[in-house]
Amino acid sequence: MKIIVQVCVLLTVLAFGYSASSTWGIHNATDSIILNKRVFYPAIRNTIQTYYFDVPESYQSNNKVISAIYLQDQFQNSSGPSNFLYAGGPGWTFASIQMRTQTGFGLNVTFVIYGK
Ligand SMILES: *[C@@H]1O[C@H](CO)[C@@H](O)[C@H](O)[C@H]1NC(C)=O
Ligand SMILES: *[C@@H]1O[C@H](CO)[C@@H](O)[C@H](O)[C@H]1NC(C)=O
Ligand SMILES: *[C@@H]1O[C@H](CO)[C@@H](O)[C@H](O)[C@H]1NC(C)=O
């Protein structure tokens, strides 16, 4: 019985570690939302897809310093992408994020970005 409980705890930890949502930085109450956006790409069979998300977006500008980036996986079932902030981010006025889907899955995420 005890072993079963421990296995469950372990699985929960693993599932949590696998979460496809990512957070960079923190924001406080005085920060404003620079961007709030949903991004969706359909699945392609047997394929890992790589997408990039940039702040500011093409043809937009941003002069606020980013304090936090919240990338929320809308699948919420461990099928979301792995995410990597490879340029800018908190402390900068720009950010570039790479999202890599799992094989055969698309992605459906929301970005909420705060700045001051
Ligand atoms: C939020 O951050 C600003 C700028 O760094 C700071 O002046 C302010 O005191 C902070 N507010 C809170 C509630 O922490
Ligand atoms: C993305 O996820 C949201 C929340 O689960 C859902 O309402 C929406 O329909 C999804 N978008 C697409 C294009 O599947
Ligand atoms: C996770 O949810 C998405 C959207 O609802 C779905 O397309 C996908 O097949 C699910 N993944 C698993 C492993 O069930």
mmCIF file of C-alpha atoms and ligand atoms in Angstrom:
data_model
loop_
_atom_site.group_PDB
_atom_site.id
_atom_site.type_symbol
_atom_site.label_atom_id
_atom_site.label_comp_id
_atom_site.label_asym_id
_atom_site.label_seq_id
_atom_site.Cartn_x
_atom_site.Cartn_y
_atom_site.Cartn_z
ATOM 1 C CA MET A 1 0.000 0.000 0.000
ATOM 2 C CA LYS A 2 2.747 2.378 0.997
ATOM 3 C CA ILE A 3 4.638 1.558 -2.183
ATOM 4 C CA ILE A 4 1.589 2.376 -4.302
ATOM 5 C CA VAL A 5 1.295 5.749 -2.637
ATOM 6 C CA GLN A 6 4.955 6.442 -3.289
ATOM 7 C CA VAL A 7 4.625 5.466 -6.940
ATOM 8 C CA CYS A 8 1.660 7.826 -7.272
ATOM 9 C CA VAL A 9 3.640 10.648 -5.737
ATOM 10 C CA LEU A 10 6.518 9.919 -8.088
ATOM 11 C CA LEU A 11 4.197 9.892 -11.123
ATOM 12 C CA THR A 12 2.682 13.173 -10.045
ATOM 13 C CA VAL A 13 6.138 14.707 -9.754
ATOM 14 C CA LEU A 14 7.088 13.369 -13.178
ATOM 15 C CA ALA A 15 3.880 14.634 -14.749
ATOM 16 C CA PHE A 16 4.461 17.998 -13.169
ATOM 17 C CA GLY A 17 8.055 18.113 -14.376
ATOM 18 C CA TYR A 18 6.754 17.418 -17.837
ATOM 19 C CA SER A 19 4.427 20.378 -17.764
ATOM 20 C CA ALA A 20 4.610 22.282 -21.014
ATOM 21 C CA SER A 21 3.918 25.656 -19.456
ATOM 22 C CA SER A 22 6.868 27.922 -18.796
ATOM 23 C CA THR A 23 7.445 31.068 -16.791
ATOM 24 C CA TRP A 24 10.316 33.489 -16.975
ATOM 25 C CA GLY A 25 10.616 36.326 -14.459
ATOM 26 C CA ILE A 26 8.008 37.671 -12.057
ATOM 27 C CA HIS A 27 5.700 40.653 -12.235
ATOM 28 C CA ASN A 28 4.212 42.866 -9.589
ATOM 29 C CA ALA A 29 0.926 44.674 -9.302
ATOM 30 C CA THR A 30 2.121 47.849 -11.007
ATOM 31 C CA ASP A 31 3.255 46.097 -14.175
ATOM 32 C CA SER A 32 0.979 46.187 -17.180
ATOM 33 C CA ILE A 33 0.203 43.530 -19.741
ATOM 34 C CA ILE A 34 2.190 44.164 -22.903
ATOM 35 C CA LEU A 35 0.771 41.241 -24.777
ATOM 36 C CA ASN A 36 -1.852 38.571 -24.272
ATOM 37 C CA LYS A 37 -2.100 36.196 -27.134
ATOM 38 C CA ARG A 38 -3.081 32.666 -28.064
ATOM 39 C CA VAL A 39 -0.915 30.788 -30.506
ATOM 40 C CA PHE A 40 -2.112 27.649 -32.220
ATOM 41 C CA TYR A 41 -0.456 25.340 -34.722
ATOM 42 C CA PRO A 42 -2.069 22.103 -35.898
ATOM 43 C CA ALA A 43 -0.417 18.733 -35.504
ATOM 44 C CA ILE A 44 1.529 17.130 -38.323
ATOM 45 C CA ARG A 45 1.699 13.353 -38.199
ATOM 46 C CA ASN A 46 5.018 11.893 -36.986
ATOM 47 C CA THR A 47 6.626 15.297 -36.986
ATOM 48 C CA ILE A 48 8.287 17.480 -34.389
ATOM 49 C CA GLN A 49 7.623 21.095 -35.258
ATOM 50 C CA THR A 50 9.644 24.092 -34.136
ATOM 51 C CA TYR A 51 8.103 27.530 -33.874
ATOM 52 C CA TYR A 52 9.352 30.872 -32.694
ATOM 53 C CA PHE A 53 7.521 33.623 -30.897
ATOM 54 C CA ASP A 54 8.964 37.100 -30.753
ATOM 55 C CA VAL A 55 8.181 40.160 -28.677
ATOM 56 C CA PRO A 56 7.532 42.628 -30.143
ATOM 57 C CA GLU A 57 5.745 40.804 -32.917
ATOM 58 C CA SER A 58 6.544 41.653 -36.532
ATOM 59 C CA TYR A 59 5.609 45.222 -37.423
ATOM 60 C CA GLN A 60 4.915 46.046 -33.752
ATOM 61 C CA SER A 61 7.056 47.936 -31.320
ATOM 62 C CA ASN A 62 7.597 47.686 -27.612
ATOM 63 C CA ASN A 63 9.411 50.146 -25.380
ATOM 64 C CA LYS A 64 8.491 48.586 -22.050
ATOM 65 C CA VAL A 65 10.956 46.479 -20.135
ATOM 66 C CA ILE A 66 9.625 42.957 -19.815
ATOM 67 C CA SER A 67 9.219 41.766 -16.252
ATOM 68 C CA ALA A 68 7.580 38.398 -16.771
ATOM 69 C CA ILE A 69 6.590 35.996 -19.519
ATOM 70 C CA TYR A 70 3.953 33.364 -18.881
ATOM 71 C CA LEU A 71 3.582 30.674 -21.489
ATOM 72 C CA GLN A 72 0.579 28.533 -20.672
ATOM 73 C CA ASP A 73 -0.044 25.224 -22.348
ATOM 74 C CA GLN A 74 -3.730 24.923 -23.222
ATOM 75 C CA PHE A 75 -3.600 21.162 -23.812
ATOM 76 C CA GLN A 76 -2.899 20.728 -20.090
ATOM 77 C CA ASN A 77 -2.202 17.035 -20.578
ATOM 78 C CA SER A 78 1.570 16.869 -21.022
ATOM 79 C CA SER A 79 1.301 17.010 -24.824
ATOM 80 C CA GLY A 80 2.504 20.590 -25.014
ATOM 81 C CA PRO A 81 5.782 21.886 -26.395
ATOM 82 C CA SER A 82 9.146 22.318 -24.714
ATOM 83 C CA ASN A 83 10.050 25.943 -24.540
ATOM 84 C CA PHE A 84 13.296 27.780 -24.586
ATOM 85 C CA LEU A 85 13.914 31.489 -24.113
ATOM 86 C CA TYR A 86 16.906 32.083 -26.349
ATOM 87 C CA ALA A 87 17.112 35.871 -26.528
ATOM 88 C CA GLY A 88 16.006 38.814 -24.401
ATOM 89 C CA GLY A 89 13.338 38.218 -21.770
ATOM 90 C CA PRO A 90 12.900 39.803 -18.337
ATOM 91 C CA GLY A 91 15.003 42.970 -18.127
ATOM 92 C CA TRP A 92 14.879 43.543 -21.895
ATOM 93 C CA THR A 93 12.352 45.128 -24.231
ATOM 94 C CA PHE A 94 12.343 42.088 -26.471
ATOM 95 C CA ALA A 95 12.211 38.311 -26.195
ATOM 96 C CA SER A 96 12.496 35.340 -28.516
ATOM 97 C CA ILE A 97 11.088 32.010 -27.504
ATOM 98 C CA GLN A 98 11.486 28.726 -29.249
ATOM 99 C CA MET A 99 8.726 26.130 -28.901
ATOM 100 C CA ARG A 100 9.307 22.566 -29.931
ATOM 101 C CA THR A 101 6.292 20.304 -30.190
ATOM 102 C CA GLN A 102 6.227 16.661 -29.278
ATOM 103 C CA THR A 103 6.146 14.189 -32.146
ATOM 104 C CA GLY A 104 2.756 14.230 -33.838
ATOM 105 C CA PHE A 105 1.318 17.029 -31.712
ATOM 106 C CA GLY A 106 0.593 20.619 -32.556
ATOM 107 C CA LEU A 107 0.528 23.300 -29.951
ATOM 108 C CA ASN A 108 -2.028 25.556 -28.331
ATOM 109 C CA VAL A 109 -0.504 28.004 -25.890
ATOM 110 C CA THR A 110 -1.201 31.449 -24.550
ATOM 111 C CA PHE A 111 1.376 34.105 -23.914
ATOM 112 C CA VAL A 112 0.851 36.701 -21.224
ATOM 113 C CA ILE A 113 3.679 39.177 -21.009
ATOM 114 C CA TYR A 114 4.080 41.877 -18.377
ATOM 115 C CA GLY A 115 6.287 44.925 -18.480
ATOM 116 C CA LYS A 116 6.934 48.245 -16.840
HETATM 117 C C1 LIG B 1 6.738 47.035 -8.499
HETATM 118 O O1 LIG B 1 7.904 47.375 -9.209
HETATM 119 C C2 LIG B 1 8.159 48.780 -9.260
HETATM 120 C C3 LIG B 1 9.340 49.009 -10.180
HETATM 121 O O2 LIG B 1 10.404 48.136 -9.902
HETATM 122 C C4 LIG B 1 8.399 49.300 -7.850
HETATM 123 O O3 LIG B 1 8.647 50.683 -7.905
HETATM 124 C C5 LIG B 1 7.163 49.024 -7.026
HETATM 125 O O4 LIG B 1 7.403 49.403 -5.686
HETATM 126 C C6 LIG B 1 6.808 47.541 -7.066
HETATM 127 N N1 LIG B 1 5.521 47.361 -6.423
HETATM 128 C C7 LIG B 1 5.283 46.382 -5.569
HETATM 129 C C8 LIG B 1 3.886 46.301 -5.055
HETATM 130 O O5 LIG B 1 6.155 45.565 -5.233
HETATM 131 C C1 LIG B 2 -6.906 25.909 -27.543
HETATM 132 O O1 LIG B 2 -7.197 25.591 -26.212
HETATM 133 C C2 LIG B 2 -8.335 26.320 -25.715
HETATM 134 C C3 LIG B 2 -8.462 26.008 -24.233
HETATM 135 O O2 LIG B 2 -8.439 24.637 -24.007
HETATM 136 C C4 LIG B 2 -9.577 25.907 -26.514
HETATM 137 O O3 LIG B 2 -10.691 26.615 -26.043
HETATM 138 C C5 LIG B 2 -9.334 26.249 -27.984
HETATM 139 O O4 LIG B 2 -10.428 25.799 -28.753
HETATM 140 C C6 LIG B 2 -8.067 25.602 -28.471
HETATM 141 N N1 LIG B 2 -7.790 26.134 -29.791
HETATM 142 C C7 LIG B 2 -7.710 25.349 -30.863
HETATM 143 C C8 LIG B 2 -7.487 26.043 -32.157
HETATM 144 O O5 LIG B 2 -7.788 24.135 -30.760
HETATM 145 C C1 LIG B 3 -3.920 16.442 -25.261
HETATM 146 O O1 LIG B 3 -4.923 17.347 -25.620
HETATM 147 C C2 LIG B 3 -4.899 17.720 -26.994
HETATM 148 C C3 LIG B 3 -5.977 18.779 -27.210
HETATM 149 O O2 LIG B 3 -7.137 18.468 -26.509
HETATM 150 C C4 LIG B 3 -5.117 16.475 -27.867
HETATM 151 O O3 LIG B 3 -5.029 16.858 -29.236
HETATM 152 C C5 LIG B 3 -4.040 15.473 -27.549
HETATM 153 O O4 LIG B 3 -4.260 14.278 -28.287
HETATM 154 C C6 LIG B 3 -4.017 15.156 -26.067
HETATM 155 N N1 LIG B 3 -2.878 14.295 -25.771
HETATM 156 C C7 LIG B 3 -3.001 13.119 -25.159
HETATM 157 C C8 LIG B 3 -1.720 12.378 -24.894
HETATM 158 O O5 LIG B 3 -4.082 12.680 -24.815
#
